[in-house]
Amino acid sequence: QVHLVESGGGSVQSGGSLRLSCTVYGYAYIRYYMAWFRQAPGKEREGVAAIDGNGSATYADSVKGRFTISQDKLETSLYLQMDSLKPEDTAMYYCAADRSWGGLRPIYTYWGQGTQVTVSS
């Protein structure tokens, strides 16, 4: 069983930066594909960034050039560096993991509880 715990959320002004972290517990030497999603009140959950087994990243158009997804070498932690934040980035951010590649689709098996990001103008 895989357990994901996010951290690093908070409140920041427009143009600011935050770095989210997701720690993977219960890792059993099986490679997992991982991604970040977000969900704002009244909106559907949307994929923000995903990383495959080769370290290649996929980003939503809305965050390209501003957000960077990465993993540590042991693949036990996932990160999301968020720069040039905008008020429309305000949402609950979730990390997700699965043994199969899901890209930016919310079809991952394992999900964290989320961390809130609030960007004020």
CSV table of C-alpha atoms in Angstrom, one decimal:
chain,number,residue,atom,x,y,z
A,1,GLN,CA,0.0,0.0,0.0
A,2,VAL,CA,1.3,3.4,-1.0
A,3,HIS,CA,0.7,6.4,1.2
A,4,LEU,CA,1.3,10.0,-0.1
A,5,VAL,CA,1.7,13.1,2.1
A,6,GLU,CA,1.9,16.6,0.6
A,7,SER,CA,3.4,19.6,2.2
A,8,GLY,CA,4.6,23.1,1.3
A,9,GLY,CA,1.3,24.8,0.6
A,10,GLY,CA,0.5,28.3,1.9
A,11,SER,CA,-0.5,31.8,1.0
A,12,VAL,CA,1.6,34.0,-1.3
A,13,GLN,CA,1.1,37.2,-3.3
A,14,SER,CA,0.8,37.2,-7.0
A,15,GLY,CA,4.2,36.7,-8.6
A,16,GLY,CA,5.5,34.8,-5.7
A,17,SER,CA,6.8,31.2,-5.5
A,18,LEU,CA,6.1,28.0,-3.5
A,19,ARG,CA,7.6,24.6,-3.5
A,20,LEU,CA,5.3,21.6,-2.9
A,21,SER,CA,6.6,18.3,-1.7
A,22,CYS,CA,5.1,14.8,-1.7
A,23,THR,CA,6.6,12.0,0.3
A,24,VAL,CA,5.9,8.5,-0.7
A,25,TYR,CA,5.5,5.9,2.1
A,26,GLY,CA,5.2,2.2,1.7
A,27,TYR,CA,7.5,2.2,-1.4
A,28,ALA,CA,8.3,-1.3,-2.3
A,29,TYR,CA,11.0,-1.0,-5.0
A,30,ILE,CA,8.3,-0.7,-7.6
A,31,ARG,CA,8.5,2.3,-9.9
A,32,TYR,CA,5.4,4.5,-9.7
A,33,TYR,CA,4.4,7.2,-12.2
A,34,MET,CA,3.6,10.4,-10.3
A,35,ALA,CA,1.8,13.6,-10.9
A,36,TRP,CA,0.4,16.8,-9.4
A,37,PHE,CA,-3.3,17.8,-9.7
A,38,ARG,CA,-5.3,20.7,-8.3
A,39,GLN,CA,-8.9,21.4,-7.6
A,40,ALA,CA,-10.4,24.8,-7.0
A,41,PRO,CA,-13.8,25.2,-5.3
A,42,GLY,CA,-16.6,24.4,-7.7
A,43,LYS,CA,-14.2,23.1,-10.4
A,44,GLU,CA,-13.1,19.7,-11.5
A,45,ARG,CA,-9.8,18.3,-10.6
A,46,GLU,CA,-7.2,19.1,-13.2
A,47,GLY,CA,-3.8,17.7,-14.0
A,48,VAL,CA,-0.9,20.2,-13.5
A,49,ALA,CA,2.2,18.2,-14.1
A,50,ALA,CA,3.3,14.6,-14.5
A,51,ILE,CA,6.6,12.8,-14.6
A,52,ASP,CA,7.4,9.5,-16.3
A,53,GLY,CA,9.9,6.8,-15.5
A,54,ASN,CA,12.6,8.5,-17.6
A,55,GLY,CA,12.2,11.8,-15.9
A,56,SER,CA,10.3,13.4,-18.8
A,57,ALA,CA,7.7,15.9,-17.7
A,58,THR,CA,4.3,16.8,-19.0
A,59,TYR,CA,2.6,20.1,-18.1
A,60,ALA,CA,-0.8,21.7,-18.4
A,61,ASP,CA,-0.7,24.7,-20.8
A,62,SER,CA,-1.8,27.0,-17.9
A,63,VAL,CA,1.4,26.3,-16.0
A,64,LYS,CA,4.1,25.8,-18.7
A,65,GLY,CA,7.1,27.9,-18.1
A,66,ARG,CA,6.1,28.6,-14.5
A,67,PHE,CA,5.9,25.2,-12.7
A,68,THR,CA,8.6,22.5,-12.6
A,69,ILE,CA,8.0,18.9,-11.5
A,70,SER,CA,10.9,16.8,-10.2
A,71,GLN,CA,11.7,13.7,-8.2
A,72,ASP,CA,14.6,12.7,-5.9
A,73,LYS,CA,16.9,10.0,-7.2
A,74,LEU,CA,15.3,7.4,-4.9
A,75,GLU,CA,11.8,8.4,-6.3
A,76,THR,CA,10.5,8.6,-2.7
A,77,SER,CA,9.7,12.3,-3.0
A,78,LEU,CA,8.0,14.4,-5.6
A,79,TYR,CA,8.3,18.1,-5.9
A,80,LEU,CA,6.5,21.0,-7.6
A,81,GLN,CA,8.3,24.3,-7.9
A,82,MET,CA,5.8,27.0,-8.6
A,83,ASP,CA,7.0,30.4,-9.8
A,84,SER,CA,5.2,33.5,-11.0
A,85,LEU,CA,2.1,32.4,-9.2
A,86,LYS,CA,-1.2,33.9,-10.2
A,87,PRO,CA,-4.5,34.2,-8.3
A,88,GLU,CA,-6.0,31.6,-10.7
A,89,ASP,CA,-3.5,29.0,-9.3
A,90,THR,CA,-5.4,29.1,-6.0
A,91,ALA,CA,-6.5,25.5,-5.3
A,92,MET,CA,-6.0,22.4,-3.3
A,93,TYR,CA,-3.0,20.6,-4.7
A,94,TYR,CA,-2.7,16.8,-4.7
A,95,CYS,CA,0.0,14.4,-5.6
A,96,ALA,CA,-0.9,11.1,-7.1
A,97,ALA,CA,0.8,7.8,-8.0
A,98,ASP,CA,0.2,4.7,-10.1
A,99,ARG,CA,2.1,1.8,-11.5
A,100,SER,CA,0.7,2.8,-15.0
A,101,TRP,CA,1.2,6.1,-16.8
A,102,GLY,CA,-1.8,8.3,-16.5
A,103,GLY,CA,-0.4,11.6,-17.7
A,104,LEU,CA,-2.6,14.5,-16.6
A,105,ARG,CA,-5.7,12.4,-16.4
A,106,PRO,CA,-7.1,11.9,-12.8
A,107,ILE,CA,-7.0,8.1,-13.1
A,108,TYR,CA,-4.2,7.5,-10.6
A,109,THR,CA,-4.7,4.8,-7.9
A,110,TYR,CA,-3.1,6.6,-4.9
A,111,TRP,CA,-3.8,10.1,-3.8
A,112,GLY,CA,-2.6,12.3,-1.0
A,113,GLN,CA,-4.8,14.5,1.2
A,114,GLY,CA,-3.8,17.7,-0.5
A,115,THR,CA,-2.2,21.0,0.5
A,116,GLN,CA,-3.8,24.4,0.0
A,117,VAL,CA,-2.2,27.0,-2.2
A,118,THR,CA,-3.7,30.5,-2.0
A,119,VAL,CA,-2.4,33.3,-4.3
A,120,SER,CA,-3.6,36.8,-3.6
A,121,SER,CA,-3.6,39.7,-6.1
